[in-house]
mmCIF file of C-alpha atoms and ligand atoms in Angstrom:
data_model
loop_
_atom_site.group_PDB
_atom_site.id
_atom_site.type_symbol
_atom_site.label_atom_id
_atom_site.label_comp_id
_atom_site.label_asym_id
_atom_site.label_seq_id
_atom_site.Cartn_x
_atom_site.Cartn_y
_atom_site.Cartn_z
ATOM 1 C CA UNK Z 5 0.346 -0.046 0.002
ATOM 2 C CA UNK Z 6 1.653 3.478 -1.186
ATOM 3 C CA UNK Z 7 1.713 6.379 1.679
ATOM 4 C CA UNK Z 8 0.929 9.696 0.957
ATOM 5 C CA UNK Z 9 2.185 12.774 3.992
ATOM 6 C CA UNK Z 10 -0.227 16.181 3.316
ATOM 7 C CA UNK Z 11 1.479 18.594 5.292
ATOM 8 C CA UNK Z 12 -0.460 21.219 6.210
ATOM 9 C CA UNK Z 13 -3.674 19.094 5.466
ATOM 10 C CA UNK Z 14 -5.684 21.659 7.563
ATOM 11 C CA UNK Z 15 -5.721 24.401 5.320
ATOM 12 C CA UNK Z 16 -8.282 25.248 2.542
ATOM 13 C CA UNK Z 17 -6.679 22.633 -0.365
ATOM 14 C CA UNK Z 18 -6.091 19.969 2.043
ATOM 15 C CA UNK Z 19 -9.562 18.152 2.468
ATOM 16 C CA UNK Z 20 -9.965 17.863 -0.973
ATOM 17 C CA UNK Z 21 -6.325 16.615 -1.846
ATOM 18 C CA UNK Z 22 -7.603 14.016 1.048
ATOM 19 C CA UNK Z 23 -10.806 13.404 -1.478
ATOM 20 C CA UNK Z 24 -8.683 13.204 -4.747
ATOM 21 C CA UNK Z 25 -6.672 10.958 -2.775
ATOM 22 C CA UNK Z 26 -9.056 8.384 -1.733
ATOM 23 C CA UNK Z 27 -10.555 7.692 -5.269
ATOM 24 C CA UNK Z 28 -7.068 5.729 -5.590
ATOM 25 C CA UNK Z 29 -8.333 2.937 -2.913
ATOM 26 C CA UNK Z 30 -5.255 1.711 -1.736
ATOM 27 C CA UNK Z 31 -3.644 4.631 -0.851
ATOM 28 C CA UNK Z 32 -2.951 5.483 2.966
ATOM 29 C CA UNK Z 33 -3.029 8.736 3.753
ATOM 30 C CA UNK Z 34 -1.600 10.818 6.474
ATOM 31 C CA UNK Z 35 -1.875 14.207 7.248
ATOM 32 C CA UNK Z 36 -0.127 17.467 9.620
ATOM 33 C CA UNK Z 37 -1.706 20.202 11.389
ATOM 34 C CA UNK Z 38 -0.388 22.397 13.762
ATOM 35 C CA UNK Z 39 -0.336 21.662 17.211
ATOM 36 C CA UNK Z 40 -2.946 24.482 18.357
ATOM 37 C CA UNK Z 41 -5.492 23.316 15.528
ATOM 38 C CA UNK Z 42 -8.186 21.102 16.599
ATOM 39 C CA UNK Z 43 -9.126 18.684 13.486
ATOM 40 C CA UNK Z 44 -10.707 15.082 12.752
ATOM 41 C CA UNK Z 45 -10.383 14.039 9.226
ATOM 42 C CA UNK Z 46 -11.960 10.455 8.238
ATOM 43 C CA UNK Z 47 -9.567 8.149 6.592
ATOM 44 C CA UNK Z 48 -6.354 10.563 7.389
ATOM 45 C CA UNK Z 49 -3.807 9.475 10.133
ATOM 46 C CA UNK Z 50 -3.414 13.314 11.573
ATOM 47 C CA UNK Z 51 -0.041 14.158 12.869
ATOM 48 C CA UNK Z 52 0.977 17.454 14.916
ATOM 49 C CA UNK Z 53 3.600 18.846 13.360
ATOM 50 C CA UNK Z 54 5.078 22.745 12.786
ATOM 51 C CA UNK Z 55 7.233 22.700 10.220
ATOM 52 C CA UNK Z 56 9.754 24.976 11.819
ATOM 53 C CA UNK Z 57 10.565 22.359 14.260
ATOM 54 C CA UNK Z 58 13.089 20.268 11.675
ATOM 55 C CA UNK Z 59 13.426 17.230 14.377
ATOM 56 C CA UNK Z 60 10.186 16.672 14.458
ATOM 57 C CA UNK Z 61 9.876 16.859 10.545
ATOM 58 C CA UNK Z 62 12.221 14.237 10.509
ATOM 59 C CA UNK Z 63 11.182 11.872 13.143
ATOM 60 C CA UNK Z 64 7.667 11.672 11.100
ATOM 61 C CA UNK Z 65 9.356 10.957 8.375
ATOM 62 C CA UNK Z 66 10.985 8.369 9.409
ATOM 63 C CA UNK Z 67 8.024 7.234 11.744
ATOM 64 C CA UNK Z 68 5.511 7.117 8.301
ATOM 65 C CA UNK Z 69 8.380 6.648 5.294
ATOM 66 C CA UNK Z 70 5.342 8.296 2.771
ATOM 67 C CA UNK Z 71 5.467 7.652 -0.882
ATOM 68 C CA UNK Z 72 4.176 11.056 -1.653
ATOM 69 C CA UNK Z 73 4.654 14.166 0.030
ATOM 70 C CA UNK Z 74 2.494 17.314 -0.675
ATOM 71 C CA UNK Z 75 3.764 19.869 1.352
ATOM 72 C CA UNK Z 76 0.772 22.603 1.209
ATOM 73 C CA UNK Z 77 1.849 24.033 4.739
ATOM 74 C CA UNK Z 78 2.057 27.619 4.434
ATOM 75 C CA UNK Z 79 1.390 31.345 5.798
ATOM 76 C CA UNK Z 80 -0.568 31.798 2.772
ATOM 77 C CA UNK Z 81 -2.060 35.355 3.055
ATOM 78 C CA UNK Z 82 -0.597 38.261 1.375
ATOM 79 C CA UNK Z 83 -1.808 40.659 3.550
ATOM 80 C CA UNK Z 84 -0.699 38.665 6.752
ATOM 81 C CA UNK Z 85 2.328 38.669 4.808
ATOM 82 C CA UNK Z 86 2.750 42.440 4.911
ATOM 83 C CA UNK Z 87 2.080 42.837 8.245
ATOM 84 C CA UNK Z 88 4.367 39.889 9.150
ATOM 85 C CA UNK Z 89 7.103 39.168 6.925
ATOM 86 C CA UNK Z 90 9.518 37.652 9.035
ATOM 87 C CA UNK Z 91 6.904 35.395 10.440
ATOM 88 C CA UNK Z 92 6.168 34.347 6.049
ATOM 89 C CA UNK Z 93 9.641 33.887 5.328
ATOM 90 C CA UNK Z 94 9.938 31.734 8.252
ATOM 91 C CA UNK Z 95 7.446 29.648 7.308
ATOM 92 C CA UNK Z 96 7.552 29.852 3.369
ATOM 93 C CA UNK Z 97 11.156 29.666 3.080
ATOM 94 C CA UNK Z 98 12.720 28.160 6.255
ATOM 95 C CA UNK Z 99 10.079 25.836 6.911
ATOM 96 C CA UNK Z 100 10.306 24.254 3.488
ATOM 97 C CA UNK Z 101 14.046 24.013 3.598
ATOM 98 C CA UNK Z 102 13.788 21.816 6.611
ATOM 99 C CA UNK Z 103 11.412 19.776 5.292
ATOM 100 C CA UNK Z 104 13.325 19.155 2.035
ATOM 101 C CA UNK Z 105 16.556 18.362 4.248
ATOM 102 C CA UNK Z 106 14.888 16.323 6.263
ATOM 103 C CA UNK Z 107 13.681 14.390 3.390
ATOM 104 C CA UNK Z 108 17.368 14.520 1.973
ATOM 105 C CA UNK Z 109 18.265 12.737 4.668
ATOM 106 C CA UNK Z 110 15.904 9.680 4.437
ATOM 107 C CA UNK Z 111 17.283 6.328 2.934
ATOM 108 C CA UNK Z 112 15.297 6.463 -0.067
ATOM 109 C CA UNK Z 113 13.881 9.176 -2.418
ATOM 110 C CA UNK Z 114 10.060 9.986 -1.995
ATOM 111 C CA UNK Z 115 8.140 11.805 -4.374
ATOM 112 C CA UNK Z 116 7.286 14.989 -3.293
ATOM 113 C CA UNK Z 117 5.356 18.422 -4.217
ATOM 114 C CA UNK Z 118 6.308 21.844 -3.515
ATOM 115 C CA UNK Z 119 3.016 24.187 -3.863
ATOM 116 C CA UNK Z 120 3.542 27.681 -5.093
ATOM 117 C CA UNK Z 121 1.353 30.411 -6.306
ATOM 118 C CA UNK Z 122 0.603 32.407 -9.721
ATOM 119 C CA UNK Z 123 1.588 35.513 -7.667
ATOM 120 C CA UNK Z 124 5.617 34.357 -8.035
ATOM 121 C CA UNK Z 125 5.200 36.120 -11.893
ATOM 122 C CA UNK Z 126 3.924 39.513 -10.192
ATOM 123 C CA UNK Z 127 3.946 42.231 -12.731
ATOM 124 C CA UNK Z 128 4.059 40.546 -16.318
ATOM 125 C CA UNK Z 129 3.925 42.595 -19.130
ATOM 126 C CA UNK Z 130 0.794 42.311 -21.787
ATOM 127 C CA UNK Z 131 3.088 40.463 -24.042
ATOM 128 C CA UNK Z 132 4.034 37.357 -21.511
ATOM 129 C CA UNK Z 133 0.554 36.676 -21.430
ATOM 130 C CA UNK Z 134 -0.376 33.405 -21.242
ATOM 131 C CA UNK Z 135 2.273 33.235 -19.003
ATOM 132 C CA UNK Z 136 4.780 29.963 -19.158
ATOM 133 C CA UNK Z 137 6.806 28.733 -16.377
ATOM 134 C CA UNK Z 138 10.148 30.685 -18.066
ATOM 135 C CA UNK Z 139 8.380 34.242 -17.949
ATOM 136 C CA UNK Z 140 10.846 36.356 -15.962
ATOM 137 C CA UNK Z 141 9.581 36.515 -12.217
ATOM 138 C CA UNK Z 142 8.925 39.782 -10.956
ATOM 139 C CA UNK Z 143 6.578 39.467 -7.412
ATOM 140 C CA UNK Z 144 5.115 42.338 -5.955
ATOM 141 C CA UNK Z 145 4.595 40.987 -2.512
ATOM 142 C CA UNK Z 146 6.236 39.480 0.140
ATOM 143 C CA UNK Z 147 4.215 36.219 0.004
ATOM 144 C CA UNK Z 148 5.151 35.961 -3.781
ATOM 145 C CA UNK Z 149 8.852 36.331 -2.836
ATOM 146 C CA UNK Z 150 8.817 33.984 0.065
ATOM 147 C CA UNK Z 151 7.252 31.389 -3.029
ATOM 148 C CA UNK Z 152 9.859 32.301 -5.473
ATOM 149 C CA UNK Z 153 12.570 31.775 -3.091
ATOM 150 C CA UNK Z 154 10.953 27.860 -2.394
ATOM 151 C CA UNK Z 155 10.645 27.562 -6.120
ATOM 152 C CA UNK Z 156 14.561 28.620 -6.279
ATOM 153 C CA UNK Z 157 15.639 26.338 -3.893
ATOM 154 C CA UNK Z 158 13.245 23.502 -4.800
ATOM 155 C CA UNK Z 159 15.197 23.233 -7.985
ATOM 156 C CA UNK Z 160 18.389 23.522 -6.250
ATOM 157 C CA UNK Z 161 17.618 20.595 -4.181
ATOM 158 C CA UNK Z 162 16.438 18.631 -7.030
ATOM 159 C CA UNK Z 163 19.150 18.668 -8.944
ATOM 160 C CA UNK Z 164 22.211 19.000 -6.340
ATOM 161 C CA UNK Z 165 20.579 16.267 -4.050
ATOM 162 C CA UNK Z 166 19.023 14.154 -7.013
ATOM 163 C CA UNK Z 167 15.431 14.453 -5.107
ATOM 164 C CA UNK Z 168 12.532 13.547 -6.825
ATOM 165 C CA UNK Z 169 10.989 17.259 -5.943
ATOM 166 C CA UNK Z 170 8.593 18.757 -8.483
ATOM 167 C CA UNK Z 171 7.264 22.607 -8.199
ATOM 168 C CA UNK Z 172 3.738 24.059 -9.035
ATOM 169 C CA UNK Z 173 2.952 27.338 -9.615
ATOM 170 C CA UNK Z 174 -0.806 27.571 -8.920
ATOM 171 C CA UNK Z 175 -3.233 30.465 -9.964
ATOM 172 C CA UNK Z 176 -6.340 31.266 -8.101
ATOM 173 C CA UNK Z 177 -8.195 28.201 -6.611
ATOM 174 C CA UNK Z 178 -11.751 28.818 -5.801
ATOM 175 C CA UNK Z 179 -14.247 26.493 -4.257
ATOM 176 C CA UNK Z 180 -16.548 25.711 -1.105
ATOM 177 C CA UNK Z 181 -15.073 26.138 2.177
ATOM 178 C CA UNK Z 182 -12.473 29.125 1.044
ATOM 179 C CA UNK Z 183 -11.649 32.050 3.187
ATOM 180 C CA UNK Z 184 -13.308 35.061 2.720
ATOM 181 C CA UNK Z 185 -10.171 37.014 2.257
ATOM 182 C CA UNK Z 186 -10.264 35.829 -1.854
ATOM 183 C CA UNK Z 187 -12.654 37.645 -4.233
ATOM 184 C CA UNK Z 188 -15.154 34.941 -5.104
ATOM 185 C CA UNK Z 189 -15.575 33.731 -1.481
ATOM 186 C CA UNK Z 190 -16.048 37.184 -0.192
ATOM 187 C CA UNK Z 191 -18.458 38.281 -3.272
ATOM 188 C CA UNK Z 192 -20.652 34.839 -2.303
ATOM 189 C CA UNK Z 193 -20.239 35.275 1.586
ATOM 190 C CA UNK Z 194 -21.881 38.897 0.990
ATOM 191 C CA UNK Z 195 -24.454 37.746 -1.269
ATOM 192 C CA UNK Z 196 -25.497 35.306 1.291
ATOM 193 C CA UNK Z 197 -25.704 37.647 4.155
ATOM 194 C CA UNK Z 198 -27.603 39.643 2.023
ATOM 195 C CA UNK Z 199 -30.416 37.200 1.060
ATOM 196 C CA UNK Z 200 -30.162 36.254 5.010
ATOM 197 C CA UNK Z 201 -30.889 39.722 5.730
ATOM 198 C CA UNK Z 202 -27.767 40.771 7.763
ATOM 199 C CA UNK Z 203 -26.147 42.843 5.821
ATOM 200 C CA UNK Z 204 -27.835 46.031 3.706
ATOM 201 C CA UNK Z 205 -28.320 44.872 0.228
ATOM 202 C CA UNK Z 206 -25.161 46.706 -1.345
ATOM 203 C CA UNK Z 207 -22.235 44.662 -2.445
ATOM 204 C CA UNK Z 208 -18.558 46.110 -2.005
ATOM 205 C CA UNK Z 209 -16.082 45.626 -4.639
ATOM 206 C CA UNK Z 210 -12.649 45.880 -5.587
ATOM 207 C CA UNK Z 211 -11.040 46.377 -9.179
ATOM 208 C CA UNK Z 212 -13.769 44.650 -11.331
ATOM 209 C CA UNK Z 213 -11.678 44.896 -14.613
ATOM 210 C CA UNK Z 214 -8.842 43.064 -13.633
ATOM 211 C CA UNK Z 215 -8.992 39.107 -15.366
ATOM 212 C CA UNK Z 216 -7.784 36.608 -13.749
ATOM 213 C CA UNK Z 217 -7.405 32.397 -13.976
ATOM 214 C CA UNK Z 218 -9.664 30.670 -11.689
ATOM 215 C CA UNK Z 219 -9.470 27.002 -11.358
ATOM 216 C CA UNK Z 220 -11.574 24.833 -9.180
ATOM 217 C CA UNK Z 221 -9.945 23.469 -6.217
ATOM 218 C CA UNK Z 222 -10.989 19.641 -7.211
ATOM 219 C CA UNK Z 223 -9.488 20.441 -10.626
ATOM 220 C CA UNK Z 224 -5.996 21.885 -8.787
ATOM 221 C CA UNK Z 225 -5.608 18.716 -6.723
ATOM 222 C CA UNK Z 226 -6.137 16.163 -8.914
ATOM 223 C CA UNK Z 227 -3.383 18.307 -11.351
ATOM 224 C CA UNK Z 228 -1.515 17.788 -8.163
ATOM 225 C CA UNK Z 229 -2.167 14.324 -7.989
ATOM 226 C CA UNK Z 230 -0.984 13.546 -11.327
ATOM 227 C CA UNK Z 231 2.140 15.714 -11.109
ATOM 228 C CA UNK Z 232 3.294 13.972 -7.581
ATOM 229 C CA UNK Z 233 3.567 10.742 -9.816
ATOM 230 C CA UNK Z 234 4.394 12.135 -13.494
ATOM 231 C CA UNK Z 235 6.259 15.360 -13.254
ATOM 232 C CA UNK Z 236 9.175 15.739 -14.216
ATOM 233 C CA UNK Z 237 12.156 16.316 -11.118
ATOM 234 C CA UNK Z 238 13.326 19.754 -10.637
ATOM 235 C CA UNK Z 239 10.625 21.207 -12.621
ATOM 236 C CA UNK Z 240 8.041 23.577 -12.057
ATOM 237 C CA UNK Z 241 4.391 23.691 -13.648
ATOM 238 C CA UNK Z 242 1.590 25.966 -13.892
ATOM 239 C CA UNK Z 243 -1.704 25.033 -12.590
ATOM 240 C CA UNK Z 244 -4.612 26.856 -13.627
ATOM 241 C CA UNK Z 245 -7.148 27.074 -16.241
ATOM 242 C CA UNK Z 246 -5.635 28.558 -18.955
ATOM 243 C CA UNK Z 247 -8.434 31.407 -19.349
ATOM 244 C CA UNK Z 248 -8.435 34.727 -17.746
ATOM 245 C CA UNK Z 249 -11.878 36.008 -16.826
ATOM 246 C CA UNK Z 250 -12.871 39.549 -15.558
ATOM 247 C CA UNK Z 251 -13.652 39.887 -11.899
ATOM 248 C CA UNK Z 252 -16.919 41.736 -13.414
ATOM 249 C CA UNK Z 253 -18.038 38.935 -15.046
ATOM 250 C CA UNK Z 254 -17.304 36.593 -11.922
ATOM 251 C CA UNK Z 255 -19.595 39.093 -9.859
ATOM 252 C CA UNK Z 256 -22.249 38.957 -12.489
ATOM 253 C CA UNK Z 257 -22.785 35.471 -12.478
ATOM 254 C CA UNK Z 258 -23.130 35.565 -8.794
ATOM 255 C CA UNK Z 259 -25.138 38.311 -8.576
ATOM 256 C CA UNK Z 260 -27.266 36.350 -11.381
ATOM 257 C CA UNK Z 261 -27.708 33.308 -8.657
ATOM 258 C CA UNK Z 262 -28.846 35.881 -5.602
ATOM 259 C CA UNK Z 263 -32.686 35.659 -5.185
ATOM 260 C CA UNK Z 264 -32.631 39.511 -3.586
ATOM 261 C CA UNK Z 265 -31.408 42.564 -5.896
ATOM 262 C CA UNK Z 266 -28.075 43.544 -4.679
ATOM 263 C CA UNK Z 267 -26.721 47.194 -5.674
ATOM 264 C CA UNK Z 268 -22.829 47.182 -6.629
ATOM 265 C CA UNK Z 269 -20.494 49.923 -4.614
ATOM 266 C CA UNK Z 270 -16.925 50.550 -5.197
ATOM 267 C CA UNK Z 271 -14.531 49.942 -1.719
ATOM 268 C CA UNK Z 272 -11.578 52.128 -1.801
ATOM 269 C CA UNK Z 273 -10.183 49.425 0.488
ATOM 270 C CA UNK Z 274 -10.149 46.576 -1.918
ATOM 271 C CA UNK Z 275 -8.545 48.533 -4.733
ATOM 272 C CA UNK Z 276 -4.982 47.118 -4.648
ATOM 273 C CA UNK Z 277 -2.846 50.059 -5.933
ATOM 274 C CA UNK Z 278 -0.460 47.840 -8.233
ATOM 275 C CA UNK Z 279 -3.219 45.399 -10.049
ATOM 276 C CA UNK Z 280 -1.950 43.546 -12.887
ATOM 277 C CA UNK Z 281 -4.767 43.778 -15.575
ATOM 278 C CA UNK Z 282 -4.253 40.365 -16.513
ATOM 279 C CA UNK Z 283 -3.185 37.026 -15.406
ATOM 280 C CA UNK Z 284 -3.664 34.137 -17.222
ATOM 281 C CA UNK Z 285 -1.387 30.352 -17.184
ATOM 282 C CA UNK Z 286 -0.045 28.822 -19.879
ATOM 283 C CA UNK Z 287 -0.811 25.067 -18.881
ATOM 284 C CA UNK Z 288 0.381 23.199 -21.914
ATOM 285 C CA UNK Z 289 3.648 21.935 -20.100
ATOM 286 C CA UNK Z 290 1.174 20.240 -17.618
ATOM 287 C CA UNK Z 291 -1.194 18.966 -20.270
ATOM 288 C CA UNK Z 292 1.817 17.608 -22.016
ATOM 289 C CA UNK Z 293 2.951 15.867 -18.906
ATOM 290 C CA UNK Z 294 -0.382 14.737 -17.736
ATOM 291 C CA UNK Z 295 -3.227 15.135 -20.147
ATOM 292 C CA UNK Z 296 -4.925 17.008 -17.574
ATOM 293 C CA UNK Z 297 -7.457 19.773 -18.330
ATOM 294 C CA UNK Z 298 -9.913 21.353 -15.970
ATOM 295 C CA UNK Z 299 -13.600 19.784 -15.829
ATOM 296 C CA UNK Z 300 -15.615 21.688 -13.482
ATOM 297 C CA UNK Z 301 -16.955 24.592 -15.242
ATOM 298 C CA UNK Z 302 -17.029 28.249 -13.397
ATOM 299 C CA UNK Z 303 -20.520 29.039 -13.280
ATOM 300 C CA UNK Z 304 -20.425 25.415 -11.075
ATOM 301 C CA UNK Z 305 -18.092 26.217 -8.725
ATOM 302 C CA UNK Z 306 -19.686 30.085 -8.187
ATOM 303 C CA UNK Z 307 -22.870 28.219 -7.732
ATOM 304 C CA UNK Z 308 -21.309 25.956 -4.946
ATOM 305 C CA UNK Z 309 -19.829 28.196 -3.534
ATOM 306 C CA UNK Z 310 -22.351 30.514 -3.099
ATOM 307 C CA UNK Z 311 -25.003 27.482 -1.889
ATOM 308 C CA UNK Z 312 -22.032 26.559 0.887
ATOM 309 C CA UNK Z 313 -21.933 30.505 2.147
ATOM 310 C CA UNK Z 314 -25.688 29.971 2.365
ATOM 311 C CA UNK Z 315 -25.620 27.142 4.695
ATOM 312 C CA UNK Z 316 -23.087 28.726 6.700
ATOM 313 C CA UNK Z 317 -24.266 32.504 7.531
HETATM 314 O O1 A2R P 426 -2.040 29.408 9.459
HETATM 315 P P1 A2R P 426 -2.773 28.514 9.668
HETATM 316 O O2 A2R P 426 -3.141 28.546 11.138
HETATM 317 O O3 A2R P 426 -4.392 28.174 9.321
HETATM 318 O O4 A2R P 426 -2.316 26.689 9.416
HETATM 319 C C1 A2R P 426 -2.121 27.079 7.860
HETATM 320 C C2 A2R P 426 -0.719 25.897 8.168
HETATM 321 N N1 A2R P 426 0.751 26.523 8.369
HETATM 322 C C3 A2R P 426 1.477 25.339 9.162
HETATM 323 N N2 A2R P 426 1.679 24.045 9.631
HETATM 324 C C4 A2R P 426 2.826 23.523 9.829
HETATM 325 N N3 A2R P 426 3.794 24.718 10.080
HETATM 326 C C5 A2R P 426 3.800 25.702 10.130
HETATM 327 N N4 A2R P 426 4.721 26.413 10.738
HETATM 328 C C6 A2R P 426 2.426 26.302 10.034
HETATM 329 N N5 A2R P 426 1.968 27.673 9.838
HETATM 330 C C7 A2R P 426 0.937 27.712 8.829
HETATM 331 O O5 A2R P 426 -0.622 25.336 6.660
HETATM 332 C C8 A2R P 426 -2.717 26.023 7.306
HETATM 333 O O6 A2R P 426 -3.578 25.060 8.194
HETATM 334 C C9 A2R P 426 -1.891 25.167 6.217
HETATM 335 C C10 A2R P 426 -2.068 25.771 4.763
HETATM 336 O O7 A2R P 426 -3.389 25.567 4.728
HETATM 337 P P2 A2R P 426 -4.215 27.692 3.646
HETATM 338 O O8 A2R P 426 -3.259 28.785 4.281
HETATM 339 O O9 A2R P 426 -5.287 27.302 3.944
HETATM 340 O O10 A2R P 426 -3.614 27.042 2.212
HETATM 341 P P3 A2R P 426 -4.513 26.577 1.242
HETATM 342 O O11 A2R P 426 -5.174 27.660 0.652
HETATM 343 O O12 A2R P 426 -4.642 24.916 1.957
HETATM 344 O O13 A2R P 426 -2.998 26.307 -0.035
HETATM 345 C C11 A2R P 426 -2.063 25.518 0.159
HETATM 346 C C12 A2R P 426 -0.768 25.589 -0.794
HETATM 347 C C13 A2R P 426 0.050 26.846 0.298
HETATM 348 O O14 A2R P 426 1.127 26.791 0.235
HETATM 349 C C14 A2R P 426 -0.602 28.227 -0.348
HETATM 350 O O15 A2R P 426 0.470 29.081 0.126
HETATM 351 C C15 A2R P 426 -1.068 27.489 -1.455
HETATM 352 O O16 A2R P 426 -1.032 26.580 -1.594
HETATM 353 O O17 A2R P 426 -1.164 28.618 -2.419
#
């Protein structure tokens, strides 16, 4: 029986990755959460781990001996990264190095996936869209810079120590359960609150002209599982839909699902000073390696995210 270890299983992506791995009925799944997190997951053997404690990673790896390691643990908020840059660097860079180092010390070579972000590309020029993996990296925030660092160190480790390390840059992934700091989740929460009479019928929005590449989180984790098996060691793959969609279109679609009429107003606090107009992934490298294409239509994801918020508010 193959064993998978999901480091940082308690976050947004973790539970979806567990469900994807469960489809292979013969996989034993281990997951780590921070000791402070209260969490039980069916079909997952849970372990407490803070990736800033390298000796704990080493003993966990020796205990489990995983065939696959998915590194999801991160300080993944862009705004927290502005407020706490040193903590973000610690978790996202130092933590990733501790994990890679611990894997290097094993007597065998598990396959490992490091999760990066489309944010790493930062201020892309119009002629660089759709964005290829070779595109110049111009990270525009601290979070993105830490992910660039993780990616660079990951590719160095893969080559220098001949490790089975594959890296991804994920673009906007969305779906039920996402924190409302992300645009789709924020819009859906506002609609659900208005429908429930908890908020005036006004939707506050940021820059609606920006175009972003949205992919359902269930498609994203399917790409992760295929890449950990078939991705080339030392290589980086974009994970996205390959299609940029204006935030305005996303908003219109969500509003069309609302059962009350809602006015739209701009909230200056939601306008980012340096918004990149269009972000769209070129996903041909991923397709060539795995045959993966996104399967869940955007409208379905939006509807399900709204329904999830309706159940939560
Ligand atoms: O920040 P928390 O308390 O929500 O915990 C997060 C956890 N985490 C850690 N785990 C172990 N040791 C640490 N020192 C540590 N610091 C934070 O990693 C959270 O439970 C998990 C990451 O989950 P999310 O923040 O929900 O990220 P998501 O959306 O699941 O994305 C997975 C990966 C991340 O590397 C993102 O940066 C990337 O995909 O987009």
